[in-house]
């Protein structure tokens, strides 16, 4: 488990003034990794966010300002860097912190090199930070699982008998993970209208969000080899915001007995900056008490959860104000990311650099802390009033949904940026009817 080190020092300041603004999401204690291109070009480059700038890691590496065992920042994703493992992630973070900080660790000649490698975030476009190898989506918020179970099976059978023993998940689609800002096309599919025996085909009518965190796996594990909780924890490179877009009407018709398929396969949005697990070390907290005690391979002792504040908002097309749908916190998750990863590997599944694990919808215990419209409007029975006076049960065409996340305290704020997507109308399907 990563310990506190000089990169977490709350007193640390950067010579880049915008990083010292208390409202900045990217102070020198954050240093999240992403992939950007100068606006209008397709020249994709790994970078680190600092204040309102991006530090171009390819330039730093090629000019020898940042040393790595071999070139890892010359590609269009962070996978090569992630495969170096936790010691080198940590050394690189320390080097970047020294380079960007005021004080004797940042001699002027190196600072000149760093200044030449800065690109304004305003002049950059963001891309997927990693080549996503596999995407697995968990279901690890007890409050969310209880709400959904109550809606569909009644309060007495809300949690399935396995839920308190296994971090439940399904294997999703890595290929439809997109970066924040990518428009989302309303999916087509089969649904069975209430009261009808026969399915219909058409556009999804109950389109929803799922407010989640995504874990980016850094270090791989070989096929056939289980990993312990401690090993799993050290394999995690960092975290992104994740919106697991969901077609509820398609989901309820298709999901038995194998779980979600088309209802989730059309898109998953992630935020562009990976906040490293090391940066989050000061925000580690213990999770809820697990009762019954999990089987030995899932037992953890220590602070495996993270205090990350989260919110989701909806802004209808042509309006000025977004309406907050919910506020919640990642710290309440029943199963930790390390437990999810240990469980994922226990049967022999090799984990790969660039694997993405969704936490599952993150819901708190209050209605306004639930991370989906399904729960927020109680399956569409309690419409939500928006700022512009209109109402929503589920998402309408033209709506822009945004997730936001940050950790705060110790004198600074670690921002995750946003995961945003506008919903476009379904593609014309007359010829298919
Ligand atoms: Mn999900």
Short mmCIF file of C-alpha atoms and ligand atoms in Angstrom, two decimals:
data_model
loop_
_atom_site.label_atom_id
_atom_site.label_comp_id
_atom_site.label_asym_id
_atom_site.label_seq_id
_atom_site.Cartn_x
_atom_site.Cartn_y
_atom_site.Cartn_z
CA UNK A 1 0.00 0.00 0.00
CA UNK A 2 1.51 3.31 -1.03
CA UNK A 3 2.78 5.39 1.85
CA UNK A 4 2.98 9.15 2.10
CA UNK A 5 6.17 10.63 0.63
CA UNK A 6 7.48 14.11 -0.26
CA UNK A 7 5.19 14.29 -3.36
CA UNK A 8 2.20 14.47 -0.98
CA UNK A 9 3.59 17.35 1.09
CA UNK A 10 0.73 19.90 1.38
CA UNK A 11 3.31 22.72 1.54
CA UNK A 12 4.68 21.88 -1.90
CA UNK A 13 4.22 24.66 -4.48
CA UNK A 14 4.94 24.82 -8.18
CA UNK A 15 6.77 27.55 -10.09
CA UNK A 16 3.78 27.32 -12.43
CA UNK A 17 1.42 29.77 -10.73
CA UNK A 18 -1.83 28.30 -12.08
CA UNK A 19 -1.06 25.07 -10.17
CA UNK A 20 -1.04 26.96 -6.85
CA UNK A 21 -4.53 28.41 -7.28
CA UNK A 22 -6.60 26.77 -4.50
CA UNK A 23 -9.40 26.11 -6.98
CA UNK A 24 -7.10 24.24 -9.38
CA UNK A 25 -7.94 20.59 -9.96
CA UNK A 26 -4.34 19.87 -10.81
CA UNK A 27 -2.02 21.09 -8.06
CA UNK A 28 1.49 19.65 -7.85
CA UNK A 29 0.23 16.94 -5.44
CA UNK A 30 -2.05 15.51 -8.20
CA UNK A 31 0.02 14.96 -11.40
CA UNK A 32 -2.53 12.81 -13.28
CA UNK A 33 -1.50 11.10 -16.53
CA UNK A 34 -3.35 11.38 -19.85
CA UNK A 35 -2.93 11.47 -23.62
CA UNK A 36 -3.41 14.69 -25.57
CA UNK A 37 -2.84 16.15 -28.99
CA UNK A 38 -2.26 19.78 -29.90
CA UNK A 39 -5.70 20.97 -31.08
CA UNK A 40 -6.36 20.11 -34.70
CA UNK A 41 -3.52 17.59 -34.99
CA UNK A 42 -3.50 13.79 -34.63
CA UNK A 43 -0.14 13.84 -32.90
CA UNK A 44 -1.10 11.94 -29.74
CA UNK A 45 1.26 12.35 -26.79
CA UNK A 46 1.33 11.24 -23.15
CA UNK A 47 1.21 14.14 -20.73
CA UNK A 48 0.70 15.14 -17.11
CA UNK A 49 -1.79 17.82 -16.05
CA UNK A 50 -0.40 20.66 -13.94
CA UNK A 51 -2.49 23.78 -13.24
CA UNK A 52 -3.99 24.91 -16.53
CA UNK A 53 -1.16 23.29 -18.55
CA UNK A 54 -0.06 19.86 -19.76
CA UNK A 55 3.53 18.74 -19.43
CA UNK A 56 4.46 16.89 -22.63
CA UNK A 57 6.15 13.68 -21.46
CA UNK A 58 7.41 12.67 -24.88
CA UNK A 59 9.38 15.90 -25.19
CA UNK A 60 10.76 15.57 -21.66
CA UNK A 61 11.83 11.98 -22.32
CA UNK A 62 13.39 12.59 -25.72
CA UNK A 63 15.34 15.60 -24.43
CA UNK A 64 16.60 13.63 -21.44
CA UNK A 65 14.89 15.88 -18.88
CA UNK A 66 12.99 12.81 -17.63
CA UNK A 67 14.81 9.49 -17.56
CA UNK A 68 13.08 6.15 -18.15
CA UNK A 69 14.78 2.74 -18.68
CA UNK A 70 13.76 2.80 -22.35
CA UNK A 71 11.39 5.09 -24.27
CA UNK A 72 7.87 4.63 -22.89
CA UNK A 73 6.32 7.94 -23.88
CA UNK A 74 6.89 7.70 -27.64
CA UNK A 75 3.54 5.99 -28.30
CA UNK A 76 -0.07 7.17 -28.37
CA UNK A 77 -1.09 5.55 -25.08
CA UNK A 78 0.22 5.13 -21.55
CA UNK A 79 0.38 1.32 -21.75
CA UNK A 80 4.18 1.14 -22.12
CA UNK A 81 4.65 3.37 -19.09
CA UNK A 82 2.09 1.42 -17.06
CA UNK A 83 3.86 -1.87 -17.79
CA UNK A 84 6.98 -0.56 -15.98
CA UNK A 85 5.32 -1.26 -12.62
CA UNK A 86 4.81 0.59 -9.34
CA UNK A 87 8.43 1.41 -8.48
CA UNK A 88 8.99 3.23 -11.77
CA UNK A 89 5.57 4.93 -11.63
CA UNK A 90 6.60 6.24 -8.25
CA UNK A 91 10.09 7.31 -9.39
CA UNK A 92 8.56 9.15 -12.35
CA UNK A 93 6.04 10.90 -10.10
CA UNK A 94 8.87 11.95 -7.80
CA UNK A 95 10.92 13.25 -10.74
CA UNK A 96 7.96 15.22 -12.11
CA UNK A 97 7.20 16.63 -8.67
CA UNK A 98 10.84 17.76 -8.29
CA UNK A 99 10.86 19.22 -11.78
CA UNK A 100 7.69 21.25 -11.25
CA UNK A 101 8.27 22.36 -7.68
CA UNK A 102 9.92 25.49 -6.39
CA UNK A 103 13.12 24.84 -4.47
CA UNK A 104 16.50 23.21 -4.88
CA UNK A 105 15.23 20.00 -6.49
CA UNK A 106 14.33 21.94 -9.61
CA UNK A 107 17.52 23.54 -10.93
CA UNK A 108 16.99 26.23 -13.52
CA UNK A 109 18.37 24.31 -16.48
CA UNK A 110 15.87 21.50 -15.94
CA UNK A 111 13.08 23.97 -15.32
CA UNK A 112 13.80 25.55 -18.70
CA UNK A 113 13.35 22.12 -20.29
CA UNK A 114 10.05 21.65 -18.51
CA UNK A 115 8.81 25.12 -19.46
CA UNK A 116 9.45 24.35 -23.13
CA UNK A 117 7.36 21.15 -22.78
CA UNK A 118 4.24 22.91 -21.48
CA UNK A 119 1.09 22.99 -23.61
CA UNK A 120 -1.99 24.94 -22.54
CA UNK A 121 -4.96 22.68 -21.79
CA UNK A 122 -7.06 25.14 -23.82
CA UNK A 123 -5.00 24.30 -26.91
CA UNK A 124 -5.16 20.53 -26.48
CA UNK A 125 -7.62 17.76 -27.21
CA UNK A 126 -7.79 14.78 -24.90
CA UNK A 127 -7.86 11.13 -25.98
CA UNK A 128 -8.25 7.75 -24.31
CA UNK A 129 -5.32 7.56 -21.87
CA UNK A 130 -4.77 3.83 -22.37
CA UNK A 131 -5.46 1.24 -24.98
CA UNK A 132 -8.20 -0.53 -23.02
CA UNK A 133 -7.48 -4.27 -23.12
CA UNK A 134 -10.46 -5.60 -21.21
CA UNK A 135 -13.41 -3.92 -19.52
CA UNK A 136 -15.11 -5.54 -16.54
CA UNK A 137 -17.96 -3.85 -14.74
CA UNK A 138 -18.62 -4.66 -11.09
CA UNK A 139 -21.70 -4.15 -8.92
CA UNK A 140 -20.09 -3.32 -5.60
CA UNK A 141 -22.20 -0.63 -3.96
CA UNK A 142 -24.48 -2.28 -1.43
CA UNK A 143 -26.88 0.67 -1.55
CA UNK A 144 -27.15 0.47 -5.36
CA UNK A 145 -27.60 -3.32 -5.39
CA UNK A 146 -30.22 -3.02 -2.64
CA UNK A 147 -32.14 -0.28 -4.47
CA UNK A 148 -32.17 -2.16 -7.78
CA UNK A 149 -33.03 -5.45 -6.05
CA UNK A 150 -35.87 -3.79 -4.15
CA UNK A 151 -37.32 -2.35 -7.35
CA UNK A 152 -37.23 -5.63 -9.25
CA UNK A 153 -37.56 -8.33 -6.59
CA UNK A 154 -38.99 -6.61 -3.51
CA UNK A 155 -37.28 -5.47 -0.30
CA UNK A 156 -37.11 -8.98 1.18
CA UNK A 157 -35.03 -10.37 -1.68
CA UNK A 158 -33.11 -7.22 -2.57
CA UNK A 159 -29.60 -8.69 -2.31
CA UNK A 160 -29.02 -11.98 -4.11
CA UNK A 161 -27.62 -14.74 -1.82
CA UNK A 162 -24.13 -14.47 -3.36
CA UNK A 163 -23.81 -10.67 -3.12
CA UNK A 164 -22.14 -10.44 0.31
CA UNK A 165 -19.63 -13.16 -0.65
CA UNK A 166 -18.57 -12.31 -4.23
CA UNK A 167 -17.75 -9.01 -5.93
CA UNK A 168 -20.33 -9.51 -8.73
CA UNK A 169 -19.40 -8.38 -12.26
CA UNK A 170 -19.90 -8.94 -15.98
CA UNK A 171 -17.38 -8.71 -18.81
CA UNK A 172 -18.11 -5.60 -20.87
CA UNK A 173 -16.80 -4.23 -24.16
CA UNK A 174 -13.33 -2.69 -24.15
CA UNK A 175 -13.83 -1.45 -27.72
CA UNK A 176 -16.69 0.88 -26.85
CA UNK A 177 -14.91 2.71 -24.03
CA UNK A 178 -14.65 6.34 -25.18
CA UNK A 179 -13.05 9.46 -23.78
CA UNK A 180 -15.07 12.29 -22.26
CA UNK A 181 -16.65 14.56 -24.88
CA UNK A 182 -17.51 11.78 -27.32
CA UNK A 183 -21.21 12.03 -28.33
CA UNK A 184 -23.29 8.96 -27.45
CA UNK A 185 -25.78 7.54 -29.94
CA UNK A 186 -29.04 6.32 -28.36
CA UNK A 187 -29.02 2.54 -28.86
CA UNK A 188 -31.50 0.41 -30.79
CA UNK A 189 -32.65 -2.91 -29.47
CA UNK A 190 -35.32 -5.29 -28.33
CA UNK A 191 -37.58 -4.39 -25.47
CA UNK A 192 -40.75 -5.86 -24.09
CA UNK A 193 -43.26 -3.15 -23.22
CA UNK A 194 -45.01 -3.62 -19.85
CA UNK A 195 -48.07 -5.84 -20.17
CA UNK A 196 -47.02 -7.23 -23.55
CA UNK A 197 -45.91 -10.79 -24.30
CA UNK A 198 -44.08 -9.93 -27.50
CA UNK A 199 -40.92 -7.85 -27.85
CA UNK A 200 -40.66 -4.76 -30.04
CA UNK A 201 -37.69 -3.34 -31.86
CA UNK A 202 -36.70 0.31 -31.72
CA UNK A 203 -34.79 3.04 -29.95
CA UNK A 204 -34.13 2.68 -26.25
CA UNK A 205 -36.70 4.65 -24.23
CA UNK A 206 -35.08 4.31 -20.83
CA UNK A 207 -31.55 5.52 -21.32
CA UNK A 208 -29.61 6.00 -18.09
CA UNK A 209 -26.24 6.77 -16.59
CA UNK A 210 -24.25 4.85 -14.01
CA UNK A 211 -21.92 7.00 -11.92
CA UNK A 212 -18.82 4.86 -11.33
CA UNK A 213 -15.09 5.00 -10.80
CA UNK A 214 -12.84 3.04 -13.15
CA UNK A 215 -9.63 1.32 -12.07
CA UNK A 216 -6.82 1.23 -14.62
CA UNK A 217 -4.69 -1.88 -14.16
CA UNK A 218 -0.98 -1.15 -14.57
CA UNK A 219 0.99 -4.28 -13.76
CA UNK A 220 -0.16 -7.49 -15.43
CA UNK A 221 -0.57 -10.89 -13.79
CA UNK A 222 0.04 -14.15 -15.67
CA UNK A 223 -2.81 -16.49 -16.63
CA UNK A 224 -3.36 -19.23 -14.10
CA UNK A 225 -1.81 -17.30 -11.22
CA UNK A 226 -3.99 -15.89 -8.44
CA UNK A 227 -2.99 -12.62 -6.81
CA UNK A 228 -3.32 -11.63 -3.17
CA UNK A 229 -5.14 -8.51 -2.04
CA UNK A 230 -1.78 -6.79 -1.45
CA UNK A 231 -0.53 -7.76 -4.93
CA UNK A 232 -3.80 -6.62 -6.47
CA UNK A 233 -3.48 -3.27 -4.71
CA UNK A 234 0.04 -2.78 -6.10
CA UNK A 235 -1.13 -3.62 -9.66
CA UNK A 236 -3.54 -0.66 -9.70
CA UNK A 237 -2.11 2.35 -11.53
CA UNK A 238 -4.94 4.77 -10.96
CA UNK A 239 -8.54 5.86 -11.23
CA UNK A 240 -10.82 7.61 -13.71
CA UNK A 241 -14.47 8.67 -13.63
CA UNK A 242 -16.61 6.19 -15.54
CA UNK A 243 -20.14 6.48 -16.92
CA UNK A 244 -21.51 3.04 -17.71
CA UNK A 245 -24.34 4.20 -20.01
CA UNK A 246 -27.26 1.80 -19.63
CA UNK A 247 -30.39 1.05 -21.68
CA UNK A 248 -32.73 -0.06 -18.91
CA UNK A 249 -35.58 -1.27 -21.11
CA UNK A 250 -33.21 -3.40 -23.21
CA UNK A 251 -31.50 -4.64 -20.04
CA UNK A 252 -34.62 -5.96 -18.27
CA UNK A 253 -35.64 -8.00 -21.32
CA UNK A 254 -32.23 -9.43 -22.21
CA UNK A 255 -30.39 -9.93 -18.93
CA UNK A 256 -31.65 -13.32 -17.79
CA UNK A 257 -29.73 -15.56 -17.32
CA UNK A 258 -26.39 -14.16 -18.54
CA UNK A 259 -26.51 -10.51 -17.50
CA UNK A 260 -26.16 -7.28 -19.47
CA UNK A 261 -25.26 -7.42 -23.17
CA UNK A 262 -26.56 -4.81 -25.64
CA UNK A 263 -27.88 -2.69 -22.77
CA UNK A 264 -24.31 -1.78 -21.86
CA UNK A 265 -22.24 -2.57 -24.96
CA UNK A 266 -22.90 0.63 -26.93
CA UNK A 267 -20.74 3.06 -24.91
CA UNK A 268 -18.79 3.64 -21.70
CA UNK A 269 -17.35 7.12 -21.10
CA UNK A 270 -14.23 7.73 -19.02
CA UNK A 271 -12.53 10.94 -17.91
CA UNK A 272 -9.23 11.68 -19.70
CA UNK A 273 -6.91 12.03 -16.68
CA UNK A 274 -5.85 8.99 -14.65
CA UNK A 275 -5.34 10.09 -11.05
CA UNK A 276 -2.71 7.72 -9.73
CA UNK A 277 -3.35 5.53 -6.73
CA UNK A 278 -0.18 7.00 -5.26
CA UNK A 279 -1.60 10.54 -5.49
CA UNK A 280 -4.69 9.29 -3.64
CA UNK A 281 -2.68 7.85 -0.72
CA UNK A 282 -3.65 10.69 1.67
CA UNK A 283 -7.31 10.00 0.90
CA UNK A 284 -7.31 6.30 1.80
CA UNK A 285 -10.07 5.32 4.22
CA UNK A 286 -11.39 2.04 5.55
CA UNK A 287 -14.46 0.60 3.87
CA UNK A 288 -17.65 -0.60 5.56
CA UNK A 289 -17.38 -3.56 7.93
CA UNK A 290 -17.87 -6.72 5.88
CA UNK A 291 -20.29 -9.12 7.51
CA UNK A 292 -20.20 -12.04 6.84
CA UNK A 293 -16.41 -12.03 6.81
CA UNK A 294 -15.32 -12.77 3.22
CA UNK A 295 -13.48 -15.97 2.31
CA UNK A 296 -9.73 -15.78 3.08
CA UNK A 297 -8.61 -14.79 -0.44
CA UNK A 298 -10.82 -11.69 -0.20
CA UNK A 299 -9.92 -10.61 3.33
CA UNK A 300 -8.31 -7.21 3.59
CA UNK A 301 -6.95 -5.33 6.54
CA UNK A 302 -6.31 -1.62 6.21
CA UNK A 303 -7.50 1.38 4.25
CA UNK A 304 -8.53 0.07 0.84
CA UNK A 305 -11.27 2.59 0.07
CA UNK A 306 -10.83 6.18 -1.08
CA UNK A 307 -12.54 9.40 -0.07
CA UNK A 308 -13.54 10.71 -3.50
CA UNK A 309 -16.51 13.07 -3.75
CA UNK A 310 -18.66 12.53 -6.80
CA UNK A 311 -21.53 14.22 -8.57
CA UNK A 312 -23.57 13.80 -11.74
CA UNK A 313 -25.49 16.47 -13.63
CA UNK A 314 -27.83 16.76 -16.60
CA UNK A 315 -28.06 19.71 -18.98
CA UNK A 316 -30.79 19.74 -21.63
CA UNK A 317 -29.87 20.97 -25.12
CA UNK A 318 -30.08 24.74 -25.52
CA UNK A 319 -30.23 25.50 -21.79
CA UNK A 320 -27.66 27.33 -19.72
CA UNK A 321 -27.83 25.45 -16.44
CA UNK A 322 -27.03 21.88 -15.56
CA UNK A 323 -29.12 20.25 -12.84
CA UNK A 324 -27.27 18.19 -10.24
CA UNK A 325 -28.71 14.69 -10.20
CA UNK A 326 -26.78 13.35 -7.24
CA UNK A 327 -23.84 13.75 -4.90
CA UNK A 328 -22.16 10.73 -3.42
CA UNK A 329 -18.76 9.38 -2.32
CA UNK A 330 -16.59 6.47 -3.45
CA UNK A 331 -15.69 5.68 0.18
CA UNK A 332 -18.95 3.80 0.80
CA UNK A 333 -18.20 0.95 -1.65
CA UNK A 334 -18.72 -2.45 -0.02
CA UNK A 335 -16.08 -4.25 -2.11
CA UNK A 336 -12.77 -2.43 -2.62
CA UNK A 337 -10.97 -2.23 -5.96
CA UNK A 338 -8.24 -4.52 -4.59
CA UNK A 339 -10.86 -7.13 -3.68
CA UNK A 340 -12.41 -6.83 -7.13
CA UNK A 341 -9.05 -7.34 -8.82
CA UNK A 342 -8.06 -10.25 -6.53
CA UNK A 343 -11.40 -11.91 -7.23
CA UNK A 344 -11.01 -11.30 -10.98
CA UNK A 345 -7.68 -13.14 -11.03
CA UNK A 346 -8.50 -15.91 -8.56
CA UNK A 347 -9.91 -18.30 -11.14
CA UNK A 348 -6.89 -17.97 -13.40
CA UNK A 349 -7.81 -14.95 -15.54
CA UNK A 350 -4.59 -13.10 -16.38
CA UNK A 351 -4.91 -9.37 -15.88
CA UNK A 352 -3.37 -7.10 -18.48
CA UNK A 353 -1.83 -3.66 -18.56
CA UNK A 354 -4.68 -1.40 -19.66
CA UNK A 355 -7.52 -3.46 -18.20
CA UNK A 356 -10.34 -1.27 -16.95
CA UNK A 357 -12.54 -2.26 -13.99
CA UNK A 358 -15.73 -0.32 -13.36
CA UNK A 359 -16.64 -0.10 -9.68
CA UNK A 360 -20.36 -0.44 -10.24
CA UNK A 361 -22.84 2.37 -9.74
CA UNK A 362 -21.95 4.33 -6.62
CA UNK A 363 -24.98 5.13 -4.51
CA UNK A 364 -25.27 6.52 -1.01
CA UNK A 365 -28.13 5.89 1.37
CA UNK A 366 -30.22 8.96 0.42
CA UNK A 367 -32.30 9.33 -2.73
CA UNK A 368 -30.23 12.35 -3.86
CA UNK A 369 -27.04 10.32 -3.50
CA UNK A 370 -27.99 7.58 -5.97
CA UNK A 371 -25.78 7.26 -9.05
CA UNK A 372 -28.40 6.37 -11.66
CA UNK A 373 -31.70 7.82 -12.88
CA UNK A 374 -33.22 4.37 -12.35
CA UNK A 375 -32.81 4.87 -8.62
CA UNK A 376 -33.16 8.67 -8.60
CA UNK A 377 -36.64 8.48 -10.19
CA UNK A 378 -37.41 5.07 -8.66
CA UNK A 379 -37.77 3.26 -11.99
CA UNK A 380 -39.35 6.29 -13.64
CA UNK A 381 -42.21 6.60 -11.14
CA UNK A 382 -40.96 9.84 -9.54
CA UNK A 383 -39.93 12.33 -12.24
CA UNK A 384 -37.14 14.73 -11.43
CA UNK A 385 -37.64 18.49 -11.83
CA UNK A 386 -34.83 20.23 -13.74
CA UNK A 387 -33.57 23.83 -13.40
CA UNK A 388 -35.32 24.85 -16.64
CA UNK A 389 -38.69 23.61 -15.31
CA UNK A 390 -38.79 20.47 -17.43
CA UNK A 391 -38.92 16.97 -15.98
CA UNK A 392 -36.98 13.79 -16.55
CA UNK A 393 -37.45 10.15 -15.73
CA UNK A 394 -34.69 9.00 -18.11
CA UNK A 395 -32.32 10.73 -20.55
CA UNK A 396 -33.74 12.59 -23.58
CA UNK A 397 -32.00 13.31 -26.88
CA UNK A 398 -29.78 16.37 -26.65
CA UNK A 399 -29.18 15.97 -22.92
CA UNK A 400 -25.57 16.30 -21.80
CA UNK A 401 -24.60 14.18 -18.82
CA UNK A 402 -21.51 15.01 -16.80
CA UNK A 403 -19.74 13.22 -13.96
CA UNK A 404 -17.40 15.10 -11.69
CA UNK A 405 -15.04 13.90 -8.97
CA UNK A 406 -12.48 15.27 -6.51
CA UNK A 407 -10.69 14.52 -3.26
CA UNK A 408 -10.29 17.42 -0.90
CA UNK A 409 -8.39 18.06 2.32
CA UNK A 410 -4.80 18.35 3.55
CA UNK A 411 -4.79 21.87 2.09
CA UNK A 412 -5.37 20.98 -1.56
CA UNK A 413 -7.83 19.45 -3.97
CA UNK A 414 -7.20 16.53 -6.35
CA UNK A 415 -9.55 16.85 -9.32
CA UNK A 416 -10.48 14.08 -11.72
CA UNK A 417 -11.84 16.50 -14.33
CA UNK A 418 -15.12 15.41 -15.90
CA UNK A 419 -16.63 12.56 -17.91
CA UNK A 420 -19.12 14.19 -20.27
CA UNK A 421 -21.30 12.95 -23.10
CA UNK A 422 -24.18 14.37 -25.12
CA UNK A 423 -26.88 11.92 -26.19
CA UNK A 424 -27.69 11.95 -29.91
CA UNK A 425 -30.97 10.64 -31.37
CA UNK A 426 -31.04 6.97 -32.39
CA UNK A 427 -29.98 6.28 -35.94
CA UNK A 428 -32.94 5.99 -38.37
CA UNK A 429 -34.23 2.43 -38.30
CA UNK A 430 -37.32 2.50 -40.57
CA UNK A 431 -35.74 0.00 -42.94
CA UNK A 432 -35.32 -2.49 -40.08
CA UNK A 433 -38.87 -2.34 -38.70
MN1 LIG B 1 -22.34 -0.49 -14.30
#
